[in-house]
C-alpha cells in the first residue's frame, strides 16, 4: 500500500492537455485530450494493458507473459490496483481511449514491501528486476525528494501509434506534477521508443 493519496481538492477527472493530430483511419485532423482516466475506463485500461503491453513490452514479451495465464492474472491485478489510485492518465479521441500512462506516486515513507513470491518463477524475476533497479538508483536519495511520480506502463493502441501520443502522455506529467506538488518523475523504460 502506498501512502500518497490524490488530494480531495484536485478535480477528478481533470483534463491536462488538448491537441490536434491526424486520425489514422480518415487522415482528418481530430482533437485529442490527455486527462485522468475516469473510473468507467478502468476495466478497459486493464484489458488493453493485458492485450498489448504483455505482447509489446520487451521484458514481458521475452518471458512470454501473454501466453502465461498466471502472469497475465498477476500483471492485470497489479495494473488495476495502480489505476484505482487515480493518478493514471489517458489520451482520448472523443470517448475512445487510445493510449495511457499508468502513474503512481511513491513516497519515501511508504511501508517497506514484503517480498511476495508467486508460483511462477518468471513473474518473480520480473518484480525482482524492478526492485533491483529501484534499489540501485534510489530516486529519493539521488534527487533529495520525499516523493516522486513514477509509472508502470505507457501504451498507445496500435491503431494510433506514430501520432506523437506517447510523447504527449509523457509531457502531461509536468502539469500532473504541478497539481500534485511534485518535482521529480522517473520511470525505467525498456522499449526502444
GROMACS .gro file of N, CA, C and O in nm, residues 61-126:
model
  264
   61UNK      N    1   0.725  -0.963  -2.308
   61UNK     CA    2   0.723  -1.043  -2.430
   61UNK      C    3   0.827  -1.154  -2.425
   61UNK      O    4   0.799  -1.269  -2.458
   62UNK      N    5   0.948  -1.119  -2.383
   62UNK     CA    6   1.055  -1.217  -2.375
   62UNK      C    7   1.025  -1.329  -2.278
   62UNK      O    8   1.069  -1.443  -2.297
   63UNK      N    9   0.950  -1.298  -2.175
   63UNK     CA   10   0.912  -1.400  -2.077
   63UNK      C   11   0.780  -1.468  -2.113
   63UNK      O   12   0.730  -1.550  -2.038
   64UNK      N   13   0.724  -1.427  -2.227
   64UNK     CA   14   0.601  -1.485  -2.281
   64UNK      C   15   0.483  -1.476  -2.184
   64UNK      O   16   0.403  -1.568  -2.170
   65UNK      N   17   0.472  -1.360  -2.117
   65UNK     CA   18   0.362  -1.340  -2.023
   65UNK      C   19   0.226  -1.347  -2.093
   65UNK      O   20   0.128  -1.388  -2.033
   66UNK      N   21   0.219  -1.305  -2.220
   66UNK     CA   22   0.091  -1.301  -2.289
   66UNK      C   23   0.030  -1.440  -2.307
   66UNK      O   24  -0.090  -1.452  -2.329
   67UNK      N   25   0.112  -1.546  -2.297
   67UNK     CA   26   0.060  -1.683  -2.310
   67UNK      C   27   0.064  -1.757  -2.176
   67UNK      O   28   0.042  -1.877  -2.171
   68UNK      N   29   0.090  -1.683  -2.069
   68UNK     CA   30   0.101  -1.742  -1.936
   68UNK      C   31  -0.016  -1.691  -1.851
   68UNK      O   32  -0.015  -1.576  -1.806
   69UNK      N   33  -0.117  -1.774  -1.827
   69UNK     CA   34  -0.236  -1.727  -1.754
   69UNK      C   35  -0.204  -1.673  -1.614
   69UNK      O   36  -0.266  -1.576  -1.570
   70UNK      N   37  -0.108  -1.733  -1.545
   70UNK     CA   38  -0.072  -1.686  -1.411
   70UNK      C   39  -0.011  -1.546  -1.418
   70UNK      O   40  -0.051  -1.456  -1.344
   71UNK      N   41   0.084  -1.526  -1.507
   71UNK     CA   42   0.148  -1.395  -1.522
   71UNK      C   43   0.046  -1.291  -1.566
   71UNK      O   44   0.047  -1.178  -1.516
   72UNK      N   45  -0.041  -1.328  -1.659
   72UNK     CA   46  -0.143  -1.235  -1.707
   72UNK      C   47  -0.232  -1.190  -1.591
   72UNK      O   48  -0.259  -1.071  -1.575
   73UNK      N   49  -0.275  -1.283  -1.510
   73UNK     CA   50  -0.363  -1.251  -1.397
   73UNK      C   51  -0.292  -1.160  -1.296
   73UNK      O   52  -0.349  -1.062  -1.249
   74UNK      N   53  -0.167  -1.190  -1.265
   74UNK     CA   54  -0.092  -1.111  -1.167
   74UNK      C   55  -0.066  -0.971  -1.219
   74UNK      O   56  -0.085  -0.872  -1.147
   75UNK      N   57  -0.022  -0.960  -1.344
   75UNK     CA   58   0.006  -0.828  -1.401
   75UNK      C   59  -0.122  -0.744  -1.410
   75UNK      O   60  -0.121  -0.625  -1.377
   76UNK      N   61  -0.230  -0.805  -1.452
   76UNK     CA   62  -0.358  -0.733  -1.462
   76UNK      C   63  -0.401  -0.681  -1.325
   76UNK      O   64  -0.444  -0.566  -1.311
   77UNK      N   65  -0.387  -0.764  -1.222
   77UNK     CA   66  -0.425  -0.723  -1.087
   77UNK      C   67  -0.336  -0.608  -1.039
   77UNK      O   68  -0.385  -0.511  -0.978
   78UNK      N   69  -0.207  -0.615  -1.070
   78UNK     CA   70  -0.114  -0.508  -1.030
   78UNK      C   71  -0.152  -0.377  -1.099
   78UNK      O   72  -0.162  -0.273  -1.033
   79UNK      N   73  -0.173  -0.382  -1.230
   79UNK     CA   74  -0.213  -0.261  -1.303
   79UNK      C   75  -0.345  -0.205  -1.251
   79UNK      O   76  -0.360  -0.085  -1.233
   80UNK      N   77  -0.441  -0.293  -1.227
   80UNK     CA   78  -0.573  -0.248  -1.180
   80UNK      C   79  -0.562  -0.173  -1.048
   80UNK      O   80  -0.629  -0.070  -1.030
   81UNK      N   81  -0.480  -0.223  -0.957
   81UNK     CA   82  -0.462  -0.154  -0.829
   81UNK      C   83  -0.400  -0.016  -0.847
   81UNK      O   84  -0.440   0.080  -0.782
   82UNK      N   85  -0.302  -0.005  -0.936
   82UNK     CA   86  -0.238   0.125  -0.961
   82UNK      C   87  -0.335   0.223  -1.025
   82UNK      O   88  -0.339   0.341  -0.988
   83UNK      N   89  -0.413   0.177  -1.120
   83UNK     CA   90  -0.509   0.265  -1.190
   83UNK      C   91  -0.611   0.322  -1.092
   83UNK      O   92  -0.648   0.440  -1.100
   84UNK      N   93  -0.653   0.242  -0.994
   84UNK     CA   94  -0.753   0.286  -0.897
   84UNK      C   95  -0.704   0.399  -0.807
   84UNK      O   96  -0.783   0.464  -0.740
   85UNK      N   97  -0.574   0.424  -0.805
   85UNK     CA   98  -0.520   0.531  -0.721
   85UNK      C   99  -0.546   0.670  -0.780
   85UNK      O  100  -0.516   0.771  -0.717
   86UNK      N  101  -0.598   0.674  -0.902
   86UNK     CA  102  -0.643   0.799  -0.967
   86UNK      C  103  -0.531   0.895  -1.005
   86UNK      O  104  -0.550   1.016  -1.006
   87UNK      N  105  -0.414   0.842  -1.040
   87UNK     CA  106  -0.306   0.925  -1.093
   87UNK      C  107  -0.285   0.900  -1.241
   87UNK      O  108  -0.224   0.981  -1.310
   88UNK      N  109  -0.330   0.787  -1.292
   88UNK     CA  110  -0.306   0.749  -1.431
   88UNK      C  111  -0.382   0.840  -1.527
   88UNK      O  112  -0.491   0.888  -1.496
   89UNK      N  113  -0.321   0.864  -1.644
   89UNK     CA  114  -0.383   0.949  -1.744
   89UNK      C  115  -0.403   0.874  -1.874
   89UNK      O  116  -0.327   0.783  -1.908
   90UNK      N  117  -0.506   0.916  -1.946
   90UNK     CA  118  -0.535   0.855  -2.075
   90UNK      C  119  -0.540   0.961  -2.183
   90UNK      O  120  -0.561   1.079  -2.155
   91UNK      N  121  -0.520   0.916  -2.305
   91UNK     CA  122  -0.539   1.001  -2.422
   91UNK      C  123  -0.669   0.956  -2.487
   91UNK      O  124  -0.686   0.836  -2.517
   92UNK      N  125  -0.759   1.050  -2.506
   92UNK     CA  126  -0.891   1.020  -2.560
   92UNK      C  127  -0.913   1.093  -2.692
   92UNK      O  128  -0.874   1.209  -2.707
   93UNK      N  129  -0.975   1.022  -2.785
   93UNK     CA  130  -1.029   1.083  -2.907
   93UNK      C  131  -1.180   1.070  -2.891
   93UNK      O  132  -1.234   0.959  -2.895
   94UNK      N  133  -1.246   1.181  -2.865
   94UNK     CA  134  -1.386   1.179  -2.823
   94UNK      C  135  -1.394   1.093  -2.697
   94UNK      O  136  -1.330   1.122  -2.600
   95UNK      N  137  -1.471   0.983  -2.701
   95UNK     CA  138  -1.481   0.896  -2.584
   95UNK      C  139  -1.399   0.769  -2.599
   95UNK      O  140  -1.412   0.677  -2.518
   96UNK      N  141  -1.313   0.763  -2.699
   96UNK     CA  142  -1.231   0.644  -2.724
   96UNK      C  143  -1.095   0.659  -2.656
   96UNK      O  144  -1.023   0.756  -2.679
   97UNK      N  145  -1.061   0.562  -2.572
   97UNK     CA  146  -0.931   0.559  -2.506
   97UNK      C  147  -0.829   0.505  -2.606
   97UNK      O  148  -0.838   0.390  -2.648
   98UNK      N  149  -0.731   0.589  -2.643
   98UNK     CA  150  -0.635   0.548  -2.747
   98UNK      C  151  -0.494   0.529  -2.692
   98UNK      O  152  -0.406   0.477  -2.762
   99UNK      N  153  -0.471   0.568  -2.568
   99UNK     CA  154  -0.341   0.550  -2.505
   99UNK      C  155  -0.349   0.592  -2.360
   99UNK      O  156  -0.445   0.658  -2.319
  100UNK      N  157  -0.248   0.554  -2.282
  100UNK     CA  158  -0.249   0.590  -2.140
  100UNK      C  159  -0.113   0.566  -2.078
  100UNK      O  160  -0.028   0.496  -2.133
  101UNK      N  161  -0.096   0.626  -1.961
  101UNK     CA  162   0.024   0.609  -1.880
  101UNK      C  163  -0.023   0.575  -1.739
  101UNK      O  164  -0.093   0.655  -1.676
  102UNK      N  165   0.012   0.456  -1.693
  102UNK     CA  166  -0.025   0.413  -1.559
  102UNK      C  167   0.075   0.478  -1.462
  102UNK      O  168   0.193   0.441  -1.460
  103UNK      N  169   0.027   0.574  -1.385
  103UNK     CA  170   0.114   0.653  -1.297
  103UNK      C  171   0.091   0.618  -1.151
  103UNK      O  172  -0.017   0.573  -1.112
  104UNK      N  173   0.194   0.642  -1.072
  104UNK     CA  174   0.191   0.612  -0.929
  104UNK      C  175   0.280   0.713  -0.859
  104UNK      O  176   0.380   0.758  -0.915
  105UNK      N  177   0.242   0.751  -0.738
  105UNK     CA  178   0.327   0.839  -0.658
  105UNK      C  179   0.390   0.755  -0.547
  105UNK      O  180   0.320   0.694  -0.466
  106UNK      N  181   0.523   0.752  -0.550
  106UNK     CA  182   0.600   0.681  -0.448
  106UNK      C  183   0.646   0.780  -0.342
  106UNK      O  184   0.691   0.890  -0.376
  107UNK      N  185   0.634   0.742  -0.217
  107UNK     CA  186   0.679   0.825  -0.105
  107UNK      C  187   0.790   0.755  -0.030
  107UNK      O  188   0.790   0.632  -0.018
  108UNK      N  189   0.882   0.834   0.021
  108UNK     CA  190   0.994   0.778   0.097
  108UNK      C  191   0.944   0.701   0.218
  108UNK      O  192   1.005   0.603   0.261
  109UNK      N  193   0.830   0.744   0.274
  109UNK     CA  194   0.777   0.678   0.393
  109UNK      C  195   0.674   0.569   0.362
  109UNK      O  196   0.602   0.523   0.451
  110UNK      N  197   0.667   0.524   0.234
  110UNK     CA  198   0.580   0.410   0.203
  110UNK      C  199   0.625   0.290   0.285
  110UNK      O  200   0.746   0.272   0.306
  111UNK      N  201   0.532   0.208   0.330
  111UNK     CA  202   0.573   0.089   0.405
  111UNK      C  203   0.664   0.002   0.318
  111UNK      O  204   0.646  -0.007   0.196
  112UNK      N  205   0.762  -0.058   0.381
  112UNK     CA  206   0.851  -0.150   0.309
  112UNK      C  207   0.767  -0.265   0.256
  112UNK      O  208   0.684  -0.321   0.327
  113UNK      N  209   0.788  -0.295   0.128
  113UNK     CA  210   0.713  -0.404   0.067
  113UNK      C  211   0.764  -0.538   0.119
  113UNK      O  212   0.884  -0.560   0.124
  114UNK      N  213   0.670  -0.618   0.160
  114UNK     CA  214   0.707  -0.755   0.193
  114UNK      C  215   0.731  -0.827   0.061
  114UNK      O  216   0.658  -0.807  -0.036
  115UNK      N  217   0.833  -0.908   0.060
  115UNK     CA  218   0.862  -0.981  -0.062
  115UNK      C  219   0.751  -1.081  -0.086
  115UNK      O  220   0.720  -1.165  -0.002
  116UNK      N  221   0.689  -1.068  -0.202
  116UNK     CA  222   0.582  -1.159  -0.242
  116UNK      C  223   0.642  -1.259  -0.339
  116UNK      O  224   0.710  -1.220  -0.434
  117UNK      N  225   0.619  -1.385  -0.314
  117UNK     CA  226   0.668  -1.489  -0.404
  117UNK      C  227   0.547  -1.556  -0.468
  117UNK      O  228   0.454  -1.598  -0.397
  118UNK      N  229   0.551  -1.561  -0.600
  118UNK     CA  230   0.442  -1.622  -0.675
  118UNK      C  231   0.481  -1.764  -0.715
  118UNK      O  232   0.599  -1.801  -0.711
  119UNK      N  233   0.383  -1.841  -0.757
  119UNK     CA  234   0.407  -1.978  -0.802
  119UNK      C  235   0.476  -1.983  -0.938
  119UNK      O  236   0.513  -2.089  -0.983
  120UNK      N  237   0.491  -1.869  -1.000
  120UNK     CA  238   0.551  -1.863  -1.133
  120UNK      C  239   0.687  -1.794  -1.123
  120UNK      O  240   0.695  -1.677  -1.085
  121UNK      N  241   0.794  -1.865  -1.156
  121UNK     CA  242   0.929  -1.811  -1.142
  121UNK      C  243   0.953  -1.688  -1.230
  121UNK      O  244   1.021  -1.594  -1.191
  122UNK      N  245   0.896  -1.686  -1.350
  122UNK     CA  246   0.918  -1.573  -1.440
  122UNK      C  247   0.859  -1.444  -1.384
  122UNK      O  248   0.920  -1.338  -1.396
  123UNK      N  249   0.744  -1.452  -1.322
  123UNK     CA  250   0.684  -1.330  -1.265
  123UNK      C  251   0.766  -1.284  -1.145
  123UNK      O  252   0.782  -1.165  -1.121
  124UNK      N  253   0.822  -1.378  -1.069
  124UNK     CA  254   0.911  -1.342  -0.958
  124UNK      C  255   1.033  -1.267  -1.010
  124UNK      O  256   1.073  -1.165  -0.953
  125UNK      N  257   1.093  -1.315  -1.117
  125UNK     CA  258   1.209  -1.250  -1.177
  125UNK      C  259   1.172  -1.109  -1.224
  125UNK      O  260   1.248  -1.014  -1.205
  126UNK      N  261   1.055  -1.095  -1.284
  126UNK     CA  262   1.009  -0.964  -1.333
  126UNK      C  263   1.006  -0.862  -1.220
  126UNK      O  264   1.063  -0.753  -1.232
   0.00000   0.00000   0.00000
